[in-house]
XYZ file of C-alpha atoms in Angstrom:
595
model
C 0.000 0.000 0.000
C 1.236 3.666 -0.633
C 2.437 5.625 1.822
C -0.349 8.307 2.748
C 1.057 9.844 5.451
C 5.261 10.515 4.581
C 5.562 14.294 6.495
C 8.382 16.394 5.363
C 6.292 19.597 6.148
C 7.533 22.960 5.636
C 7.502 24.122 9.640
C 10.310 26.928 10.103
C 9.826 29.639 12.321
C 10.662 33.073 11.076
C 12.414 35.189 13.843
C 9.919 37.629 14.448
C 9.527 36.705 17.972
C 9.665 39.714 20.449
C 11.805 39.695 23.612
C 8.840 39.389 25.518
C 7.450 36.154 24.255
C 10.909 34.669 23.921
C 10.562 32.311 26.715
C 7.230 31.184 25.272
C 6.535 28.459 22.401
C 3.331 26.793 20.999
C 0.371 26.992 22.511
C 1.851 28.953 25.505
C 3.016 31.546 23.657
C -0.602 31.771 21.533
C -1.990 32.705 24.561
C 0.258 35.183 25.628
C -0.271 36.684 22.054
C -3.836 36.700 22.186
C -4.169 38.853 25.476
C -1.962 41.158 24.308
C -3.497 41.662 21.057
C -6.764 43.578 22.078
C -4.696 46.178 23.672
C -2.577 46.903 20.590
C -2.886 50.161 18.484
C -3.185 49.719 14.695
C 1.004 50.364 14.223
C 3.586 48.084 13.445
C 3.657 46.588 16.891
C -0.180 45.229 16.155
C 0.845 43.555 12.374
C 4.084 41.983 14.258
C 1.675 40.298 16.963
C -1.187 39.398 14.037
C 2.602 37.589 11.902
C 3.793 36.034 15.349
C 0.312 34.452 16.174
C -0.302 33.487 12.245
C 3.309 31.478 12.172
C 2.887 29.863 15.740
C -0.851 28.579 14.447
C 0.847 26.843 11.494
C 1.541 23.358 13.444
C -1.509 23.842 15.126
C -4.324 25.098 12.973
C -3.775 26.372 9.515
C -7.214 28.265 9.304
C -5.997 30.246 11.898
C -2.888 30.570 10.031
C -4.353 32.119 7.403
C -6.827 34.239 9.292
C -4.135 35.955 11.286
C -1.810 36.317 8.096
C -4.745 38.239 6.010
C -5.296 40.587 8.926
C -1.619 41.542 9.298
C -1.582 41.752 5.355
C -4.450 44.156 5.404
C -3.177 46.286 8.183
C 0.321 46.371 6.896
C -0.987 47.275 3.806
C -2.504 50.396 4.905
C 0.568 51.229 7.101
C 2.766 50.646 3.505
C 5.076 48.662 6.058
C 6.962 46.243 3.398
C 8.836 44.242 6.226
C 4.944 43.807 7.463
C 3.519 42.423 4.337
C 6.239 41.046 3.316
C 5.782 38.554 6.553
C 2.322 38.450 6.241
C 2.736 36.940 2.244
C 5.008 34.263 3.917
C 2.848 33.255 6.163
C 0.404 32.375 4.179
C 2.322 29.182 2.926
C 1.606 26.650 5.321
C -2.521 27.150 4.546
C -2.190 26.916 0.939
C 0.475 24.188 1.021
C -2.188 22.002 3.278
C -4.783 22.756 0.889
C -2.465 21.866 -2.287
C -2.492 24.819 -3.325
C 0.725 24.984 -4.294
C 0.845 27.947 -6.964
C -0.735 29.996 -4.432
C 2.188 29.384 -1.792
C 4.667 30.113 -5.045
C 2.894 33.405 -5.884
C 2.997 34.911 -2.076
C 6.483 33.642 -1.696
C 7.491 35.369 -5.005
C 5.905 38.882 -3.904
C 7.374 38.564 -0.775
C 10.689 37.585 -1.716
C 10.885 40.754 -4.071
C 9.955 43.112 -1.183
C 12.396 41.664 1.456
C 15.259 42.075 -1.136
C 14.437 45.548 -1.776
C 14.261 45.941 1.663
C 17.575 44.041 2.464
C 15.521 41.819 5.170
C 17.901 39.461 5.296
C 15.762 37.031 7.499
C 12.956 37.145 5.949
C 14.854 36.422 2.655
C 16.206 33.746 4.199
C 12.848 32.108 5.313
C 11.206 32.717 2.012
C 13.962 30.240 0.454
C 13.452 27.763 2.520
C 9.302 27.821 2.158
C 10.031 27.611 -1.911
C 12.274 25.031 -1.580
C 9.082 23.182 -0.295
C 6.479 24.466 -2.564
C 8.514 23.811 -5.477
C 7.676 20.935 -7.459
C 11.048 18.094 -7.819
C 11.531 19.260 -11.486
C 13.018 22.425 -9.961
C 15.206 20.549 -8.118
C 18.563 22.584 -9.533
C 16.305 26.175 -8.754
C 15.902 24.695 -5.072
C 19.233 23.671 -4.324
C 21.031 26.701 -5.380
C 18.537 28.202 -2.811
C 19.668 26.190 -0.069
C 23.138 26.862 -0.817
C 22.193 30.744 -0.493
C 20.587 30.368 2.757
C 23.454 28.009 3.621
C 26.029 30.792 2.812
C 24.207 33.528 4.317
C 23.716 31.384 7.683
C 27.308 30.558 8.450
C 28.477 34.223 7.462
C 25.966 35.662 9.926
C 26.564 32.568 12.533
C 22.641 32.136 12.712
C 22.066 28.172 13.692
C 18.423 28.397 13.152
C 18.738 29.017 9.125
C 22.044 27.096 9.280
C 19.531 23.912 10.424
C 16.533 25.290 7.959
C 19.041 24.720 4.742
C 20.476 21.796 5.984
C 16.874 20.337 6.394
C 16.663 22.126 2.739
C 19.079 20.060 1.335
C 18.118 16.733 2.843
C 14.441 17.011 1.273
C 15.415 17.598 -2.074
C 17.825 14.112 -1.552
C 14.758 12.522 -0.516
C 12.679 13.595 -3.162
C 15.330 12.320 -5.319
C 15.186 8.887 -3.531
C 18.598 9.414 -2.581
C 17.954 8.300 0.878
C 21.406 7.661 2.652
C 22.133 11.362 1.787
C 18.659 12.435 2.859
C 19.145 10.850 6.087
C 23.286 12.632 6.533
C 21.762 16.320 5.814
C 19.012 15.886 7.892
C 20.740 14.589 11.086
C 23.315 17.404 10.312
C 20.180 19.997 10.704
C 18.822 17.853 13.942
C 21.979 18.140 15.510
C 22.265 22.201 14.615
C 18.308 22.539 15.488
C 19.566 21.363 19.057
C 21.215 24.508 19.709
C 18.754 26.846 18.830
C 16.266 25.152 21.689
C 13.579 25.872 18.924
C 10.655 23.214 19.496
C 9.269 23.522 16.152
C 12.654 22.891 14.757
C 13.418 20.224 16.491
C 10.358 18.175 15.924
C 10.552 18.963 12.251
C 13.958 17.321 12.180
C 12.815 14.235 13.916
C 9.987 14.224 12.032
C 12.142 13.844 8.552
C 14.694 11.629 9.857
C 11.485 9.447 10.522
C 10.522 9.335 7.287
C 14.074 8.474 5.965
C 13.670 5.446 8.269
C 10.124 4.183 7.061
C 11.068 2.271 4.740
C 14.678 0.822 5.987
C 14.235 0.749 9.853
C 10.986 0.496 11.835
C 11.772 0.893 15.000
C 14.260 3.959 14.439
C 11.500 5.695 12.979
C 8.580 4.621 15.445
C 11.537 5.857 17.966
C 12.171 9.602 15.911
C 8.563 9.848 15.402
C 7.632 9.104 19.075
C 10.450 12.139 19.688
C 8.230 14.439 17.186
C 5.090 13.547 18.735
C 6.277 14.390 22.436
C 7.294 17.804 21.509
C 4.039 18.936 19.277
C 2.291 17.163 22.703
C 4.206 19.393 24.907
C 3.562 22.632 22.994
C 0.150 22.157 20.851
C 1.567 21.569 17.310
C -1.910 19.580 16.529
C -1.985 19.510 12.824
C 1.945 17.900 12.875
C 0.910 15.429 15.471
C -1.963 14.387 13.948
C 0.511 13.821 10.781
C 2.747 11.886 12.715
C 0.038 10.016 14.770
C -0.987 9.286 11.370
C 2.704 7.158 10.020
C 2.965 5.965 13.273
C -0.212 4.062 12.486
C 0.417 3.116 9.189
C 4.435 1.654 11.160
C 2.221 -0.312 13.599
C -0.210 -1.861 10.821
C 2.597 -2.947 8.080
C 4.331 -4.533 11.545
C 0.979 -6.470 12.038
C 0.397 -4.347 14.940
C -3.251 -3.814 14.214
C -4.476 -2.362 17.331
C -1.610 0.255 17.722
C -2.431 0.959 13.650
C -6.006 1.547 14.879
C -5.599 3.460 18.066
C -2.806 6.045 16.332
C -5.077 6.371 13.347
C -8.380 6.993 15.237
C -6.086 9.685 17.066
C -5.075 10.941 13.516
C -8.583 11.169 12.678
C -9.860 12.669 15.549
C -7.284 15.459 14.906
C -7.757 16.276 11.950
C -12.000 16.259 12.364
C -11.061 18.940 14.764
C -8.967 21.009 12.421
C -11.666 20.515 9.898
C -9.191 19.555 7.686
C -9.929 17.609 4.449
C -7.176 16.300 3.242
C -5.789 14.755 6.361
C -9.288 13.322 7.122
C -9.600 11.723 3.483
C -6.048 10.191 4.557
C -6.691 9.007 7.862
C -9.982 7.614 7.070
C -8.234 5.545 3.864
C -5.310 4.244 6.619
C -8.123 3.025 8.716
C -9.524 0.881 6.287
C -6.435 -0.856 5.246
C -5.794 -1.651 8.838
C -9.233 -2.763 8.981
C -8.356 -5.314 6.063
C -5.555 -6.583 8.099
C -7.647 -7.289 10.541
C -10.358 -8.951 8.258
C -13.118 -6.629 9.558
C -14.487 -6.003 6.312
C -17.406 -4.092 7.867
C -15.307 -1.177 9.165
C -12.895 -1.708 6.510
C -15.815 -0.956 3.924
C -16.922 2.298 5.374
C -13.866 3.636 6.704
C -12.230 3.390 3.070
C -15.977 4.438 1.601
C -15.452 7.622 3.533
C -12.014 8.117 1.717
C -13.418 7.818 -1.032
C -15.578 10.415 -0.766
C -13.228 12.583 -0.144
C -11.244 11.515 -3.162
C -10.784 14.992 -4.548
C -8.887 16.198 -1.595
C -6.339 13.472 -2.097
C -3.508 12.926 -5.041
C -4.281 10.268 -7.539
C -2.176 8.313 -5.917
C -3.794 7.906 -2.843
C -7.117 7.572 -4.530
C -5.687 4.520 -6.372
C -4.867 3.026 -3.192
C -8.627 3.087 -1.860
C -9.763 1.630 -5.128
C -7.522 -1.179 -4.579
C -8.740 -1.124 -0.925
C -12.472 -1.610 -1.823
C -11.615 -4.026 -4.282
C -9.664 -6.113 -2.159
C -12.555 -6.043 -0.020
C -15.544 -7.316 -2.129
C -12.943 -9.911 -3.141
C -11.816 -11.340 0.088
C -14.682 -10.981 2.036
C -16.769 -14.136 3.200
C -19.756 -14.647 2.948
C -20.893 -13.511 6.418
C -19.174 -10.376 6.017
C -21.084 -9.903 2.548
C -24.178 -10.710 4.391
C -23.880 -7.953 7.275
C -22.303 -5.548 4.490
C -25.614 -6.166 2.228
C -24.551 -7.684 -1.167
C -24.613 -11.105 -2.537
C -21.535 -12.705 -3.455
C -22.684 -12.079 -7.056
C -22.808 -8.276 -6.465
C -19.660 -8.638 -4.505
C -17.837 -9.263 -7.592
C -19.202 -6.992 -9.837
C -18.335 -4.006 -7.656
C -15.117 -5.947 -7.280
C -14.408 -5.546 -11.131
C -15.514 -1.959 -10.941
C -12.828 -0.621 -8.680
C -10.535 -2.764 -9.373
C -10.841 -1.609 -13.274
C -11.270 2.386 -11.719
C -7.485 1.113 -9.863
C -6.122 -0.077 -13.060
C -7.583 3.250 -15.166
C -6.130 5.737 -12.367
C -3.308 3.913 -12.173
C -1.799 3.785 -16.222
C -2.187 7.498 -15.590
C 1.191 7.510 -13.373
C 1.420 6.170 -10.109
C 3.676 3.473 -8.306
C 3.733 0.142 -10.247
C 2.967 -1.911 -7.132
C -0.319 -0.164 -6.962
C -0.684 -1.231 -10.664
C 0.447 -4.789 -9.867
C -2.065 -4.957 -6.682
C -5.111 -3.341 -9.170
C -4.540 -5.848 -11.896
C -4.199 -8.940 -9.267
C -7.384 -8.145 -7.430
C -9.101 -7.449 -10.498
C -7.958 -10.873 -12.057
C -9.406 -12.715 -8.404
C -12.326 -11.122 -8.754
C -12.804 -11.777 -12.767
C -12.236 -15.700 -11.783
C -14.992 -15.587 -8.794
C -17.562 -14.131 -11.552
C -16.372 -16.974 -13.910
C -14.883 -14.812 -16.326
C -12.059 -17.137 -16.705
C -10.498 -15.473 -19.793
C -10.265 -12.244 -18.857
C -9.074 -13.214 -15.650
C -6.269 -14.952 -17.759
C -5.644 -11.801 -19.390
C -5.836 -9.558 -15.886
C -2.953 -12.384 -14.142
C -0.491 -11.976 -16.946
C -0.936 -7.705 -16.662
C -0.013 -8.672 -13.308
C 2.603 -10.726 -13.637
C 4.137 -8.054 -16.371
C 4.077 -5.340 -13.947
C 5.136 -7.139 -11.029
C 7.676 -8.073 -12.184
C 8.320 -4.641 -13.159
C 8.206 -3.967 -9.906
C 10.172 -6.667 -8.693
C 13.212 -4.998 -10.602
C 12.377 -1.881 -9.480
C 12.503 -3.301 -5.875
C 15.466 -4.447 -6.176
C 17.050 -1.331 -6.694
C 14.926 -0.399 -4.017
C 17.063 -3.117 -1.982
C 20.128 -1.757 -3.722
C 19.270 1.773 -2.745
C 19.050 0.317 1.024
C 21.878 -1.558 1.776
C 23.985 1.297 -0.185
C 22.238 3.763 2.515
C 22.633 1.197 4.935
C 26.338 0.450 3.773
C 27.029 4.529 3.979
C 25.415 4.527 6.902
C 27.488 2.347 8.707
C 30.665 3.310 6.980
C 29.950 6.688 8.606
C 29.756 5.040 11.487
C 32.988 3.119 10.787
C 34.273 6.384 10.132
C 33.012 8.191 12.843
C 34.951 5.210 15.488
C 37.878 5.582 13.632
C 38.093 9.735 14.221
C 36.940 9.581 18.055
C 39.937 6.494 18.084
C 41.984 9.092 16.481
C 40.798 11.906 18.713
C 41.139 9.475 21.525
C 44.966 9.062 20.873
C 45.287 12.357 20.156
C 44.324 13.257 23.599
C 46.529 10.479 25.035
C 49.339 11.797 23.962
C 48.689 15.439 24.511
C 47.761 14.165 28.282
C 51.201 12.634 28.626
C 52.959 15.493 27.291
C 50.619 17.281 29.814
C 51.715 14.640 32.602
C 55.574 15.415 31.829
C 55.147 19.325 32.490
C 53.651 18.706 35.097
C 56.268 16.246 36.720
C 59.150 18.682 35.500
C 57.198 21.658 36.978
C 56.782 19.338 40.482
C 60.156 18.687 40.284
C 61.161 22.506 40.339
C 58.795 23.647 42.704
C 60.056 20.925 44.899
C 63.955 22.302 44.582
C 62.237 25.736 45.333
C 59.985 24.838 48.569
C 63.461 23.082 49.985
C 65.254 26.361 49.697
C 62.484 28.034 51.222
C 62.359 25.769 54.294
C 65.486 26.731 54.924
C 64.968 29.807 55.046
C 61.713 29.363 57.365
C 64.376 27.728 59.762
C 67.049 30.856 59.929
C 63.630 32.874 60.491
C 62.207 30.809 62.567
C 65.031 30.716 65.430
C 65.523 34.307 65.089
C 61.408 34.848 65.887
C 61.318 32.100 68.452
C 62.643 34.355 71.724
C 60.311 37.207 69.899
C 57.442 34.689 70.419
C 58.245 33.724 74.098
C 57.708 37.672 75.256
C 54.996 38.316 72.779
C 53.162 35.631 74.167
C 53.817 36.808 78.146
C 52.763 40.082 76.577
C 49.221 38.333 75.779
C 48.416 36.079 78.212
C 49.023 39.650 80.642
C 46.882 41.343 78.825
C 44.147 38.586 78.193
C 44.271 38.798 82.109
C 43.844 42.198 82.687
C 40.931 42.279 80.491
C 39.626 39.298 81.876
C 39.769 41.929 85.516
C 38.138 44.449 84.184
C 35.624 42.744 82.196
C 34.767 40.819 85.879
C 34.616 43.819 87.049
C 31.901 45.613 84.450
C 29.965 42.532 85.602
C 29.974 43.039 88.773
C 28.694 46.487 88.667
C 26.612 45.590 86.010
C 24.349 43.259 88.818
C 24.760 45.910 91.049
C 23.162 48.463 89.052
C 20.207 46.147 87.766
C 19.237 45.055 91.606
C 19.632 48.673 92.111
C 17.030 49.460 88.949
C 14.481 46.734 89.844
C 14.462 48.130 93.600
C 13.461 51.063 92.882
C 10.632 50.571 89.657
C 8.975 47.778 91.301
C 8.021 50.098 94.664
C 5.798 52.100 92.051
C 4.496 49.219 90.350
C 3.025 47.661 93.094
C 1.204 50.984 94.125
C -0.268 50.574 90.364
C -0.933 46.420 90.207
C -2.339 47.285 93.585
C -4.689 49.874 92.375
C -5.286 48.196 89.211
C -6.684 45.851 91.184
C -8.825 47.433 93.324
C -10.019 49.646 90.361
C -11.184 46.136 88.589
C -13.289 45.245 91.734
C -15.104 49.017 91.949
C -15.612 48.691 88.481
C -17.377 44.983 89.077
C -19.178 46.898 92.364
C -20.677 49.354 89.388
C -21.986 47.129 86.711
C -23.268 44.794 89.587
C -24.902 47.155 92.222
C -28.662 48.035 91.623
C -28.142 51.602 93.896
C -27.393 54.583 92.626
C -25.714 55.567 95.843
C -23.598 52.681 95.681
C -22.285 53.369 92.150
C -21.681 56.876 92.753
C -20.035 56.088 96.098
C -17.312 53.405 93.709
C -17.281 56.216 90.872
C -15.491 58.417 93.312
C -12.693 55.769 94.715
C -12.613 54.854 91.048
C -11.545 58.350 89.702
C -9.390 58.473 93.285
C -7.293 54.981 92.592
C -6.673 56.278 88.910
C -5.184 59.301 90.150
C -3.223 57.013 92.425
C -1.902 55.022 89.128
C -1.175 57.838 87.236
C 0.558 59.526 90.335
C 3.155 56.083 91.207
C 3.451 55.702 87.091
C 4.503 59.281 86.384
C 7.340 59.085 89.398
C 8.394 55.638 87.816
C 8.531 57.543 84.634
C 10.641 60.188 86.256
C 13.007 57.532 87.902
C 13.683 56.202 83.965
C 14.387 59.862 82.779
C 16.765 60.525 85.328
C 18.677 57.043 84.953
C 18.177 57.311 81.376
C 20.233 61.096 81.632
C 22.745 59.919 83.767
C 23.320 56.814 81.800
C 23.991 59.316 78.719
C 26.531 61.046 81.088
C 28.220 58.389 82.709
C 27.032 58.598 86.192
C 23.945 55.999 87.026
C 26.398 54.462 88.931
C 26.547 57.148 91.139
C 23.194 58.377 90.771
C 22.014 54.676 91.533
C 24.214 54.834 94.854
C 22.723 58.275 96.278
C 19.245 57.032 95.865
């Protein structure tokens, strides 16, 4: 079955991000763009936000996209702000791109591409390349390269990683286009390993993503293992549309491995994604990888409307694909038993008949130019089903079409097999090679270490002929200090001892001045805890006595025990004053003794 799902998409971020936000990708960073957008003024400031928020929708939601990048068009427009439109013609790509509109994408890019150079935008330049590299079709594969090499050039002269990785990943797509899938896989683990160290998500995941597809054909479980590494990061950070792309291999990995329930659940999760998005083409794909794991399953019921759905959609899809599905349904009338016929609602008799008609729609579509194992699989299923009808002859004729073109194919998969174990053969020769340098760096670094190791011996050597000299020294010091020492030492301990006096001393006073303090404060504050007292039991006598007499009679020794308070607290205060004066003076000593 043909591959419906291969995603080398065209995800590069143009660096129009704003300090700001620069902490911020994917979904995150959407949000932060959307708050700030209402309180914007129609400047440049508001057509940089409506770019920013068009490119980060365009792993997420190309509608979006596209709505952003025609408002900061339109306003950019009427500010005659080239750098703005220019931008805002870029980022229209990725819609018209997952539409298949390709001439579209070419036309913006062009306009845009003519602006930025008249405004030397380097950048955006830069990013313009790379998007035509994608929209171009493979027959302007020598217009594409030379691109790359541009953005290439430009990248290392400026030192900027990110284009650096975008022409690498450039380079590798146009090898892959070109089947030339060992040097598909170098360039595009060169722009991986650059992508690392610009920390850009989108990036990153892109670069998985292709080195994923390299491996699809050659090595399952590297790619289930890259695109597992994709997925995470468009999980972490909302790319939906790529992840429901890569959900989408991922399924079609699990089914060819007879994995049919992992084929199911990553397609249904493909699906469901897409349905979202609203998004045609991906739908008309997912629903078509369904049904073929469906078939391996032999649940010709769900295969039958899952690839009926597909079908439906046809005109969203390449010929290609649309081949596939007609081999898909006729696969399905043929190999279907009888139950299944029964619960689908044919008889075996119509069974074959709309056999014969797809399969004969496969074989029509597919002389048109497709892959010749689609060709071989629409001429064998139409021969099976023109021997069920009876049609004996033509079923003769059908098997030998078959037989012509597989075999066809069975050269042309040979050089497929060729084509792998060369990539697999460079592969590990680079490997090879890649031993041999770090053996080379390895020895390298062995003997600069024991050139290291015999500068520093010599150098331990010297320093030891140097400390020796300088111990001798020490000595002739030494004795010379050592009767220095005795005295200075008598000198200390006398004077540790002396302080050790006076510091007994300090104490000593220091008691006798607080017994001194607390004698004379606490005489007025018992007068006022004694008062205090008795003022809490007049004021009890008041709110409980029912006379008049009474309460006037406890008013009075009330108003008399407060005067009493304040009287004994204001000479308490005065004591405090005065110590607090003398103590500025010097004297509470002395003032403490005459009281």
């Amino acid at each position: 079955m043909l591959l419906k799902f291969i995603f080398l998409w065209s995800t590069f971020f143009l660096a129009q991000t704003s300090f700001l936000f620069a902490q911020k990708q994917g979904q995150a960073l959407i949000d932060s763009l959307i708050v700030e957008l209402p309180k914007a003024k129609p400047d440049t400031n508001k057509v940089k936000l409506l770019n920013m928020l068009s490119y980060n929708y365009s792993g997420i939601d190309s509608r979006e996209t596209m709505s952003y990048a025609s408002q900061a068009l339109e306003l950019a427009t009427n500010l005659k702000w080239n750098k703005g439109i220019a931008t805002a013609l870029l980022n229209t790509e990725p819609y018209y791109v997952r539409q298949r509109e390709n001439d579209s994408a070419i036309a913006n890019l062009l306009k845009a591409l003519h602006i930025a150079e008249k405004e030397k935008e380097w950048r955006i330049v830069c990013q313009i390349k790379i998007y035509l590299i994608w929209v171009y079709p493979p027959s302007a594969y020598t217009t594409s390269r030379a691109l790359c090499e541009e953005v290439l050039a430009l990248s290392k002269q400026k030192n900027d990683k990110f284009f650096e990785a975008s022409a690498l990943w450039g380079i590798g797509s146009l090898y892959y286009t070109l089947s030339d899938f060992a040097k598909a896989l170098e360039f595009f683990q060169k722009a991986n390993k650059v992508a690392e160290e610009t920390n850009d998500a989108h990036l990153i995941q892109s670069t998985f993503t292709n080195i994923a597809a390299v491996f699809f054909f050659y090595d399952v479980p590297k790619a289930i293992q890259n695109y597992k590494s994709a997925a995470a990061i468009c999980e972490q950070y909302g790319y939906v549309q790529d992840l429901a792309f890569i959900y989408g291999n991922l399924s079609l990995l699990y089914t060819d491995g007879m994995n049919f329930e992992l084929g199911v659940e990553y397609n249904k999760k493909s699906l469901a994604l897409f349905e979202r998005l609203d998004e045609k083409p991906g739908m008309a794909a997912a629903y078509g990888n369904i049904g073929y794991t469906y078939i391996g399953m032999q649940d010709y019921v769900q295969a039958l409307q899952f690839t009926q759905k597909a079908l439906d959609l046809s005109k969203y899809l390449p010929p290609a694909q649309t081949v596939d599905n007609l081999i898909d349904m006729a696969r399905i009338y043929t190999e279907a038993p009888p139950a299944a016929l029964q619960a689908i609602g044919v008889t075996a008799g119509e069974a074959h008949k709309k056999a014969i008609d797809y399969g004969s729609r496969a074989v029509e579509l597919g002389k048109k130019g497709t892959a010749l194992t689609q060709l071989s699989d629409a001429y064998k299923y139409l021969s099976l089903a023109n021997q069920k009808q009876g049609n004996h002859e033509q079923a003769l004729v059908n098997f030998k079409e078959y037989i012509t073109v597989r075999d066809s194919s069975f050269n042309l998969s040979k050089k497929t097999e060729i084509t792998r174990r060369d990539m697999q053969f460079e592969f590990d020769k680079k490997q090879l090679s890649d031993s041999i340098q770090n053996a080379e760096m390895k020895k390298a670094e062995g003997l600069k270490l024991q050139r290291q190791r015999t500068y520093t011996y010599t150098s331990f050597a010297g320093i030891g002929l140097l400390l020796l000299l300088l111990f001798v020294i020490f000595r002739v010091y030494q004795k010379k200090k050592k009767s220095n020492a005795l005295l200075l030492k008598t000198l200390e301990e006398l004077t540790a001892a002396q302080q050790q006096l006076i510091k007994s001393e300090k104490m000593a006073a220091f008691g006798s001045l607080a017994t001194r303090l607390a004698h004379e404060i606490q005489n007025p504050l018992n007068f006022v805890n004694n008062f205090s007292d008795l003022s809490t039991d007049l004021v009890n006598e008041i709110l409980n006595s029912d006379k008049q007499e009474d309460k006037a009679d406890a008013a009075q020794q009330l108003i008399a025990n407060l005067d009493k308070i304040n009287h004994h607290g204001k000479r308490a205060e005065s004591f405090i004053k005065q110590l607090l004066k003398h103590g500025r003076d010097g004297t509470a000593h002395e003032y403490l003794g005459d009281s």
